[in-house]
Coordinates of C-alpha atoms and ligand atoms in Angstrom, one line a residue:
Chain A
M13 CA 166.6 126.7 78.5
R14 CA 169.3 128.1 77.1
R15 CA 172.0 126.0 77.0
I16 CA 175.8 127.0 76.4
L17 CA 178.5 124.2 75.5
D18 CA 182.0 123.7 75.4
I19 CA 182.7 121.9 72.5
P20 CA 185.7 119.3 73.0
V21 CA 188.2 119.4 69.9
E22 CA 188.5 115.4 69.9
G23 CA 186.0 113.8 67.4
I24 CA 185.9 117.6 65.6
L25 CA 189.2 117.4 64.3
P26 CA 188.7 116.5 60.8
S27 CA 191.4 113.9 59.2
E28 CA 194.2 114.9 56.9
T29 CA 192.5 113.5 53.8
A30 CA 189.0 115.3 54.6
I31 CA 191.2 118.1 55.0
L32 CA 192.4 117.9 51.4
G33 CA 188.8 116.8 50.2
Q34 CA 187.9 120.1 51.4
Q35 CA 190.0 121.6 48.7
G36 CA 188.8 119.6 46.1
V37 CA 192.1 117.2 46.3
P38 CA 190.5 113.6 45.2
P39 CA 192.0 110.7 47.6
T40 CA 193.0 109.2 44.3
A41 CA 195.1 111.9 43.5
S42 CA 198.8 111.3 42.8
S43 CA 201.8 112.6 44.9
L44 CA 199.6 113.1 47.7
E45 CA 202.6 112.8 50.1
P46 CA 203.5 116.4 50.5
L47 CA 199.6 117.7 50.6
L48 CA 199.3 115.2 53.4
A49 CA 202.3 116.9 55.0
V50 CA 200.7 120.3 55.1
S51 CA 197.3 118.8 56.0
R52 CA 198.6 117.2 59.2
L53 CA 200.4 120.8 60.2
G54 CA 197.0 122.3 59.5
R55 CA 195.4 119.5 61.6
E56 CA 197.8 120.4 64.3
D57 CA 197.1 124.1 64.0
M58 CA 193.5 123.8 64.2
A59 CA 193.7 121.4 67.8
A60 CA 195.7 124.2 69.3
H61 CA 193.9 126.9 68.3
F62 CA 190.0 125.6 68.3
L63 CA 187.6 127.3 71.1
G64 CA 184.4 125.4 70.0
R65 CA 181.5 126.7 71.9
G66 CA 178.1 126.3 71.0
I67 CA 174.5 127.4 72.0
L68 CA 171.0 125.9 72.1
V69 CA 167.3 126.5 72.7
Q70 CA 164.1 124.4 72.2
V71 CA 161.7 126.5 70.8
S72 CA 158.1 125.6 70.2
V73 CA 156.3 125.3 66.4
T74 CA 154.4 128.4 67.1
E75 CA 157.5 130.2 68.0
F76 CA 159.8 128.9 65.1
S77 CA 157.1 130.0 62.7
T78 CA 157.4 133.5 63.6
Q79 CA 161.5 133.2 63.7
Y80 CA 161.0 131.2 60.2
K81 CA 159.5 133.7 58.5
G82 CA 162.2 136.0 59.4
C83 CA 162.0 139.3 57.5
G84 CA 160.0 137.6 54.7
G85 CA 162.9 136.6 52.2
N86 CA 162.6 133.0 52.1
D87 CA 161.5 130.9 48.8
S88 CA 157.5 130.4 49.1
R89 CA 158.2 126.6 49.1
T90 CA 160.9 125.2 51.0
P91 CA 161.3 121.6 52.7
L92 CA 161.8 123.2 56.0
G93 CA 158.8 125.3 56.0
E94 CA 156.9 122.1 54.8
I95 CA 158.4 119.6 57.6
F96 CA 158.8 122.2 60.9
P97 CA 154.9 122.6 61.4
R98 CA 154.8 118.4 62.0
A99 CA 157.9 118.5 64.3
E100 CA 157.9 117.0 67.5
A101 CA 160.9 119.2 68.7
L102 CA 162.7 122.1 67.5
F103 CA 166.1 123.5 68.7
L104 CA 167.7 126.4 67.6
F105 CA 171.6 126.5 67.7
A106 CA 174.7 128.4 67.0
V107 CA 178.3 127.2 67.0
T108 CA 181.2 129.0 66.3
C109 CA 184.9 127.7 66.3
G110 CA 186.1 130.8 68.0
E111 CA 188.6 133.6 66.7
A112 CA 191.7 132.2 67.2
V113 CA 191.6 130.0 64.2
T114 CA 190.6 132.8 61.8
V115 CA 193.5 134.9 63.3
R116 CA 195.4 132.1 62.5
I117 CA 194.9 131.7 59.2
A118 CA 195.2 135.4 58.5
E119 CA 198.7 134.9 60.1
H120 CA 199.8 132.1 57.5
F121 CA 198.9 134.0 54.8
A122 CA 200.9 136.8 56.1
D123 CA 203.8 134.7 56.4
N124 CA 203.5 133.9 52.8
D125 CA 202.6 130.2 54.3
Y126 CA 199.5 129.9 51.4
P127 CA 199.7 125.9 51.7
L128 CA 199.1 125.9 55.3
A129 CA 196.7 128.7 55.6
A130 CA 194.8 127.1 53.3
A131 CA 194.7 123.6 54.8
L132 CA 194.0 125.4 58.0
D133 CA 190.8 127.3 56.4
A134 CA 189.4 123.7 55.3
A135 CA 190.4 122.3 58.4
A136 CA 188.0 125.0 60.4
S137 CA 185.7 125.0 57.7
L138 CA 185.3 121.2 58.1
A139 CA 185.8 121.5 62.2
A140 CA 182.6 124.3 62.1
D141 CA 180.0 121.7 60.4
Q142 CA 181.1 119.0 62.7
A143 CA 180.8 121.3 65.8
A144 CA 177.0 121.7 64.4
Q145 CA 176.9 118.0 64.4
W146 CA 178.2 117.1 67.7
V147 CA 175.3 119.6 69.1
Q148 CA 172.7 117.8 67.0
D149 CA 174.5 114.4 68.3
L150 CA 173.7 115.9 72.2
V151 CA 170.6 116.4 71.5
E152 CA 170.2 113.1 69.2
A153 CA 171.3 111.0 72.3
E154 CA 169.0 112.8 75.2
L155 CA 165.9 112.4 72.8
S156 CA 166.6 109.1 71.4
M157 CA 165.4 110.6 68.1
A158 CA 167.4 111.5 65.1
G159 CA 166.8 114.9 63.7
I160 CA 167.7 117.1 60.5
R161 CA 169.6 120.4 60.5
Y162 CA 168.8 123.3 58.3
S163 CA 170.4 126.8 58.1
P164 CA 169.8 130.1 56.6
G165 CA 171.5 130.8 53.5
Y166 CA 170.7 127.0 52.2
C167 CA 167.5 125.3 50.6
G168 CA 165.0 128.5 50.2
W169 CA 165.7 129.7 54.0
H170 CA 166.9 133.3 53.5
I171 CA 170.2 134.4 55.1
S172 CA 168.5 136.8 56.9
G173 CA 166.6 134.3 59.0
Q174 CA 169.6 134.2 61.0
E175 CA 168.4 137.8 63.1
A176 CA 165.4 136.1 64.4
L177 CA 167.8 132.9 65.4
F178 CA 170.3 135.5 66.8
A179 CA 167.3 137.4 68.7
K180 CA 166.4 134.4 70.8
L181 CA 169.9 132.4 71.0
K182 CA 171.7 135.6 72.3
P183 CA 175.0 134.0 71.1
E184 CA 177.1 136.9 72.2
A185 CA 177.3 134.8 75.4
I186 CA 179.8 132.9 73.2
G187 CA 181.6 135.4 71.4
L188 CA 179.5 135.2 68.6
R189 CA 177.7 137.9 66.7
L190 CA 175.8 138.6 63.5
T191 CA 176.7 141.8 61.2
D192 CA 174.3 144.4 59.4
S193 CA 175.2 141.9 56.2
F194 CA 173.8 138.9 58.5
L195 CA 177.9 137.6 58.4
M196 CA 178.7 135.7 61.5
D197 CA 181.7 137.1 63.2
P198 CA 183.9 134.6 63.8
L199 CA 183.7 133.3 60.4
K200 CA 183.8 130.1 61.1
S201 CA 180.7 129.7 62.8
V202 CA 177.1 127.8 61.5
S203 CA 173.7 128.6 63.1
G204 CA 170.5 127.1 62.2
V205 CA 167.7 124.8 63.7
I206 CA 167.4 121.0 64.5
V207 CA 164.1 119.3 63.6
F208 CA 162.9 116.1 65.4
G209 CA 160.1 114.1 64.8
P210 CA 158.7 110.9 63.0
P211 CA 160.7 109.8 59.6
E212 CA 158.1 110.1 57.3
I213 CA 158.0 114.1 57.9
H214 CA 161.9 114.2 57.1
R215 CA 161.4 113.1 53.4
F216 CA 160.9 115.2 50.8
R217 CA 161.9 115.2 46.9
D218 CA 164.6 117.8 46.2
D219 CA 162.8 119.1 42.8
Y220 CA 162.2 122.9 44.6
S221 CA 163.0 125.6 42.1
F222 CA 166.4 126.1 44.2
C223 CA 167.2 122.4 44.0
A224 CA 168.2 123.1 40.2
E225 CA 171.2 125.3 41.5
C226 CA 172.7 122.8 44.2
A227 CA 175.8 121.5 43.6
D228 CA 175.5 118.4 45.9
H229 CA 172.2 117.2 46.9
E230 CA 173.3 116.6 50.4
C231 CA 169.9 116.5 51.6
R232 CA 169.7 113.0 49.5
G233 CA 172.3 111.4 52.4
R234 CA 171.1 113.0 55.3
I235 CA 167.4 111.7 54.9
A236 CA 168.9 108.3 54.1
S237 CA 170.9 108.4 57.1
L238 CA 168.2 109.3 59.5
N239 CA 167.2 105.6 59.6
S240 CA 170.7 104.0 60.1
R241 CA 171.4 106.4 62.9
I242 CA 168.0 105.8 65.2
D243 CA 166.5 102.1 65.5
W244 CA 162.8 103.4 64.7
E245 CA 161.3 100.3 65.7
T246 CA 162.0 100.8 69.3
Chain B
M23 CA 219.1 121.2 32.4
E24 CA 219.4 125.1 32.0
L25 CA 219.1 127.0 35.5
L26 CA 216.1 128.9 34.8
E27 CA 214.2 125.6 33.6
Q28 CA 215.6 123.8 36.7
I29 CA 214.0 126.9 38.8
A30 CA 210.7 126.4 36.6
D31 CA 210.9 122.8 37.3
Q32 CA 211.3 122.8 40.7
L33 CA 208.8 125.6 41.4
E34 CA 206.5 123.6 39.8
K35 CA 207.2 120.7 42.4
G36 CA 206.9 123.2 45.3
Q37 CA 210.5 122.9 46.4
A38 CA 210.9 126.3 48.0
A39 CA 214.4 125.7 49.3
T40 CA 215.7 124.5 46.1
V41 CA 213.9 127.2 44.0
A42 CA 215.8 130.1 46.7
Q43 CA 219.0 128.3 46.2
L44 CA 218.7 127.9 42.2
T45 CA 217.4 131.5 42.0
T46 CA 220.8 132.7 44.0
E47 CA 222.8 131.0 41.7
A48 CA 220.8 132.4 38.8
I49 CA 221.7 135.8 40.2
S50 CA 225.4 135.2 41.0
A51 CA 225.7 133.8 37.1
E52 CA 224.2 137.5 36.6
I53 CA 221.2 136.2 34.9
P54 CA 219.0 139.1 34.4
A55 CA 216.4 139.9 37.2
A56 CA 213.3 140.0 34.3
E57 CA 214.9 136.5 32.9
I58 CA 214.7 134.6 36.1
L59 CA 211.5 136.0 36.6
N60 CA 209.8 135.4 33.2
G61 CA 211.7 132.1 32.4
G62 CA 212.2 130.8 35.8
L63 CA 209.3 132.0 38.5
I64 CA 206.2 132.9 35.9
A65 CA 207.2 129.8 33.5
G66 CA 206.8 127.5 36.9
M67 CA 203.5 128.8 37.8
D68 CA 202.5 128.7 34.2
L69 CA 203.2 124.9 34.3
V70 CA 201.5 124.2 37.2
G71 CA 198.7 126.2 36.3
E72 CA 198.5 124.2 33.1
K73 CA 198.5 120.6 35.1
F74 CA 195.7 122.1 37.4
R75 CA 193.4 123.1 34.6
K76 CA 194.1 119.3 33.3
H77 CA 193.1 118.2 36.8
E78 CA 196.6 116.9 37.1
V79 CA 197.6 118.9 40.4
F80 CA 195.2 120.4 42.7
L81 CA 194.8 123.4 44.7
P82 CA 197.4 122.2 47.4
H83 CA 199.9 121.8 44.8
V84 CA 199.3 125.0 43.3
L85 CA 199.8 126.8 46.7
L86 CA 203.2 125.0 47.3
A87 CA 204.2 126.3 44.0
A88 CA 203.2 129.7 44.9
K89 CA 204.9 129.7 48.4
A90 CA 208.4 128.5 46.2
M91 CA 207.5 131.6 43.9
H92 CA 207.5 133.7 46.9
A93 CA 211.0 132.2 47.8
G94 CA 212.5 133.1 44.6
M95 CA 210.7 136.6 44.4
E96 CA 212.3 137.6 47.7
L97 CA 215.4 137.3 46.2
I98 CA 214.9 139.2 42.9
K99 CA 212.4 141.8 43.9
P100 CA 215.2 144.5 44.9
L101 CA 217.4 143.5 41.6
L102 CA 213.8 144.3 39.5
M103 CA 213.3 147.5 41.5
R104 CA 216.7 148.3 40.4
D105 CA 216.3 147.4 36.9
G106 CA 213.3 149.3 36.5
V107 CA 211.7 146.3 35.2
R108 CA 207.6 146.7 34.5
R109 CA 205.3 144.1 36.1
V110 CA 202.4 142.6 33.5
G111 CA 200.1 144.7 35.0
K112 CA 198.6 146.1 38.7
A113 CA 195.4 144.9 40.1
V114 CA 193.3 146.4 43.4
L115 CA 191.7 143.5 45.1
G116 CA 189.4 143.4 47.8
T117 CA 186.5 141.4 49.7
V118 CA 183.5 144.2 49.4
R119 CA 182.0 146.3 52.5
G120 CA 180.1 144.0 54.9
D121 CA 181.8 140.8 54.0
Q122 CA 184.7 139.4 55.8
H123 CA 185.4 136.3 53.8
D124 CA 188.7 136.9 52.4
I125 CA 190.2 132.8 51.4
G126 CA 189.0 133.1 47.9
K127 CA 189.8 137.0 47.5
N128 CA 193.4 135.6 48.8
L129 CA 193.9 132.7 46.5
V130 CA 193.2 135.1 43.6
G131 CA 195.9 137.3 45.0
I132 CA 198.9 134.8 45.0
M133 CA 197.8 133.3 41.8
L134 CA 197.8 137.1 40.0
E135 CA 201.5 137.4 41.7
G136 CA 202.6 134.2 40.2
A137 CA 201.8 135.2 37.1
G138 CA 203.8 138.7 37.6
F139 CA 201.3 140.7 38.5
E140 CA 201.7 143.6 41.0
V141 CA 198.6 143.1 43.7
L142 CA 197.3 145.6 45.7
D143 CA 195.0 144.0 48.3
L144 CA 192.9 146.1 50.4
G145 CA 191.8 143.4 52.3
T146 CA 187.9 142.9 53.5
D147 CA 185.1 145.1 53.9
V148 CA 186.7 147.6 51.5
A149 CA 183.6 150.3 50.3
P150 CA 183.2 151.1 46.7
E151 CA 185.1 154.3 47.4
R152 CA 188.3 152.5 48.4
F153 CA 188.5 150.5 45.6
V154 CA 188.6 153.1 43.2
E155 CA 190.9 155.8 45.3
A156 CA 193.1 152.9 45.5
A157 CA 193.4 152.0 41.9
L158 CA 194.0 155.5 40.9
A159 CA 196.6 156.4 43.8
G160 CA 198.3 153.0 43.1
G161 CA 198.3 153.1 39.0
A162 CA 196.1 149.7 39.0
T163 CA 194.2 149.4 36.0
V164 CA 192.2 146.1 37.2
I165 CA 189.7 146.2 40.2
G166 CA 189.2 142.5 41.5
M167 CA 186.1 142.2 43.7
S168 CA 185.3 139.0 46.1
A169 CA 181.7 138.4 47.7
L170 CA 180.6 135.3 49.6
L171 CA 177.2 136.5 50.4
T172 CA 174.1 137.3 48.4
T173 CA 173.8 139.9 51.0
T174 CA 177.3 141.6 50.0
M175 CA 177.3 140.8 46.0
P176 CA 175.2 144.5 45.3
V177 CA 178.4 146.4 46.8
M178 CA 180.1 145.1 43.5
R179 CA 177.2 146.8 41.4
E180 CA 177.7 150.1 43.5
V181 CA 181.6 150.3 42.7
I182 CA 180.9 149.9 39.0
E183 CA 178.4 152.6 39.1
L184 CA 181.0 154.7 40.8
I185 CA 183.5 154.0 38.1
N186 CA 180.8 154.9 35.4
E187 CA 179.7 157.8 37.2
R188 CA 183.4 159.4 37.3
E189 CA 183.6 158.3 33.7
L190 CA 186.6 155.4 34.5
R191 CA 185.2 153.1 32.5
G192 CA 187.7 151.6 30.2
R193 CA 190.8 153.1 32.1
L194 CA 189.5 150.7 35.5
R195 CA 188.0 147.4 34.3
T196 CA 186.4 145.2 36.8
V197 CA 186.6 141.5 37.8
I198 CA 184.5 139.6 40.1
G199 CA 184.2 136.5 41.9
G200 CA 183.3 134.2 45.3
A201 CA 180.7 131.6 45.6
P202 CA 177.2 133.1 45.1
V203 CA 178.5 135.4 41.8
T204 CA 178.1 133.8 38.5
E205 CA 178.9 135.3 34.8
D206 CA 175.3 136.2 34.3
Y207 CA 175.1 138.4 37.6
A208 CA 178.7 140.0 36.2
R209 CA 177.2 140.8 32.7
E210 CA 174.0 142.1 34.7
I211 CA 176.0 144.5 36.7
G212 CA 178.3 145.7 33.6
A213 CA 181.7 143.8 35.3
D214 CA 184.1 143.0 32.4
A215 CA 184.9 139.7 33.6
Y216 CA 183.8 136.9 36.2
A217 CA 186.2 134.1 37.1
F218 CA 184.9 131.0 39.1
D219 CA 188.7 130.1 40.6
G220 CA 191.8 131.8 40.9
V221 CA 193.5 130.2 37.9
S222 CA 191.0 131.0 35.4
A223 CA 191.1 135.0 37.1
V224 CA 194.5 134.8 35.9
D225 CA 193.2 134.1 32.4
R226 CA 190.5 136.6 32.6
I227 CA 192.8 139.1 34.0
R228 CA 195.4 139.0 31.1
D229 CA 192.8 139.1 28.7
L230 CA 191.3 142.8 30.2
V231 CA 195.5 144.1 30.5
A232 CA 196.0 143.3 26.9
G233 CA 192.8 145.4 26.1
G234 CA 190.6 142.5 25.6
P235 CA 186.9 143.0 25.3
G236 CA 185.6 141.4 28.6
L237 CA 182.0 140.0 29.2
L238 CA 180.6 143.4 27.7
G239 CA 183.0 144.0 24.6
G240 CA 185.2 147.0 24.5
P241 CA 187.7 148.4 27.0
Ligands
B12_312 C1 183.0 126.3 53.6 C2 181.8 127.0 53.5 C3 181.3 127.5 54.9 C4 182.1 127.2 55.9 C5 183.5 128.4 56.1 C6 182.9 129.3 55.5 C7 184.4 130.3 55.0 N1 184.4 130.4 53.8 O1 185.3 130.6 56.0 C8 181.1 127.3 57.1 C9 180.8 125.8 57.5 C10 181.6 128.2 58.8 C11 180.2 128.1 56.6 C12 179.3 129.0 57.2 C13 178.1 129.4 56.7 N2 177.9 129.9 55.2 CO1 179.2 128.7 53.8 N3 179.9 127.5 52.4 C14 181.0 127.1 52.4 C15 181.4 126.7 50.9 C16 180.6 125.4 50.9 C17 182.6 126.9 50.7 C18 183.2 128.3 50.8 C19 184.8 127.9 50.2 O2 185.5 128.2 51.4 N4 185.5 128.1 49.3 C20 186.6 127.6 49.3 C21 187.3 128.9 48.7 C22 188.5 128.7 48.2 O3 186.4 129.6 47.6 P1 186.0 131.0 47.5 O4 185.7 131.9 48.5 O5 184.5 130.8 46.7 O6 186.8 131.6 46.2 C23 187.0 130.7 45.0 C24 186.2 131.7 44.0 O7 184.9 131.8 44.5 C25 186.8 132.5 43.6 N5 186.8 133.9 43.8 C26 186.5 134.3 45.1 N6 186.7 135.6 45.0 C27 186.9 136.0 44.0 C28 187.4 137.3 43.6 C29 187.8 137.6 42.0 C30 188.3 139.2 41.9 C31 187.6 136.3 41.2 C32 187.8 136.8 39.8 C33 187.3 135.1 41.7 C34 187.4 134.5 43.0 O8 188.2 132.4 43.5 C35 188.3 131.7 44.5 C36 189.8 130.4 44.7 O9 189.5 129.3 43.6 C37 179.9 127.9 50.1 C38 179.6 126.8 48.7 C39 180.6 126.5 47.7 N7 180.4 125.8 47.1 O10 181.4 127.9 47.7 C40 179.0 127.8 51.0 C41 178.1 129.2 51.0 C42 179.3 130.6 50.9 N8 178.1 129.3 52.5 C43 176.5 130.0 52.7 C44 176.2 130.1 54.0 C45 174.6 130.3 53.5 C46 177.0 130.2 55.0 C47 176.4 130.1 56.3 C48 175.4 131.7 56.2 C49 174.9 128.9 56.7 C50 174.8 129.4 58.3 N9 173.5 129.6 58.6 O11 175.3 128.5 59.4 C51 177.2 130.2 57.2 C52 178.0 131.8 57.2 C53 179.4 132.1 58.0 C54 179.4 133.3 58.6 N10 180.7 133.4 59.6 O12 178.5 134.2 58.5 C55 176.0 130.1 50.9 C56 176.2 131.8 50.9 C57 175.2 132.0 50.0 C58 174.2 133.2 50.5 N11 173.0 132.6 50.7 O13 174.6 134.3 50.9 C59 177.0 129.2 50.3 C60 177.4 129.7 48.8 C61 176.4 128.1 50.0 C62 175.1 127.9 49.3 N12 174.1 128.2 50.3 O14 174.8 127.9 48.2 N13 180.3 128.0 54.9

């Protein structure tokens, strides 16, 4: 079943400090007041122009193994490649903040309001990610299971993998398309797969060849948060 | 404090309205536009750029300063034209064919303007020929290219090959950037420079315009 979801802006809107953080400002920085003021404007603009939509399809392990292979550009060893065959449930997804936000960012640049343009851009980047989290939360609540999501372009999964995802998701229905260079249009969009299964399948050591180039090793936090998000004892 | 110093100081603090007001005062006091530009506006951007390098201020501070610079610039632009003041240099900027990401490219453009460069922004999804044609037509000596995807990065190589084919190497110098781009990649494809953010892009492009050797040695 293919589900089309309207993503409410509440719960998606990033905080002013998060918007600054996304622009590289540490919370301890001095003279934050003028920056917080701009972030506030960016946040309000985001609230006014966010048109969040998502699309979600459950696939079998067999089906996903074909989709994952994509056009063959993946690294030979990847966490997702080792995890998904053991998954209990797999969901392809794509989410977008909509076109209006991107148009708005360009307008602020054209008006030479660079601080506001950058604040809105940062807010929209965070919101796109948060929208993916919203979809994941929804499925987690329905399944009473915690999952981890992966996206083409990260962790050895080639960005061209999006082609197979889009063929299945058909996200044109939410105004989202993939270009020949595997760019999603509108820009503030995220695609991927949410993997569900017992906690042990999700654990891996981040020592794959591509991990050396990774700046944040976000996977560690995501694996660690699995336990706190779901009570595995039940 | 001297008027131009005040402009620089207020600009560094991101006070657009005050910068505009002080610039108007400077114009009334018949300070030449070129001096207002160099001693006030660009000086202020250099101050904030220096603090950014030392991590004393961050990107949004720099953008507030750039907005203030723009407010002053609007006032002196007609005077700069009238006086025939030559800008530091001229650069063509764009996101390569197939790519729509433009925030990073825009930030580089803002920083270059803040340093006194003239910028011809070609926007996104720019074909190799357009980079070269626009630079030749507009009299630019630097081509800056941005790409945010590994799938669009190879277009940068096409632009450089085109420059070589048309024997424009040395006359048109290239600088590249964007999230997946590295200095090694710049070397590999024969770009003259690489920069990881807007402030260092200004440094690299200043070097190139001054005839610096760039990554591969020799203009
Ligand atoms: C925020 C972000 C997002 C946001 C917003 C995207 C956007 N930019 O609008 C969201 C969450 C929506 C997103 C989605 C995706 N993303 Co993303 N994203 C990022 C991230 C973390 C930061 C990008 C950013 O906005 N930076 C801030 C701006 C200001 O910086 P910048 O553009 O890099 O520009 C600076 C410098 O690069 C430099 N520069 C830039 N241009 C130029 C030009 C010249 C001439 C010079 C000298 C310098 C220069 O100066 C600029 C100013 O400081 C990067 C990783 C990273 N740390 O960079 C990944 C990254 C760009 N994303 C990536 C991927 C894979 C994706 C997705 C495909 C994932 C998915 N499957 O959903 C999607 C694609 C979206 C789409 N529309 O197609 C990859 C791309 C690499 C690749 N494999 O091709 C990256 C590199 C992460 C990674 N894997 O390492 N992403």
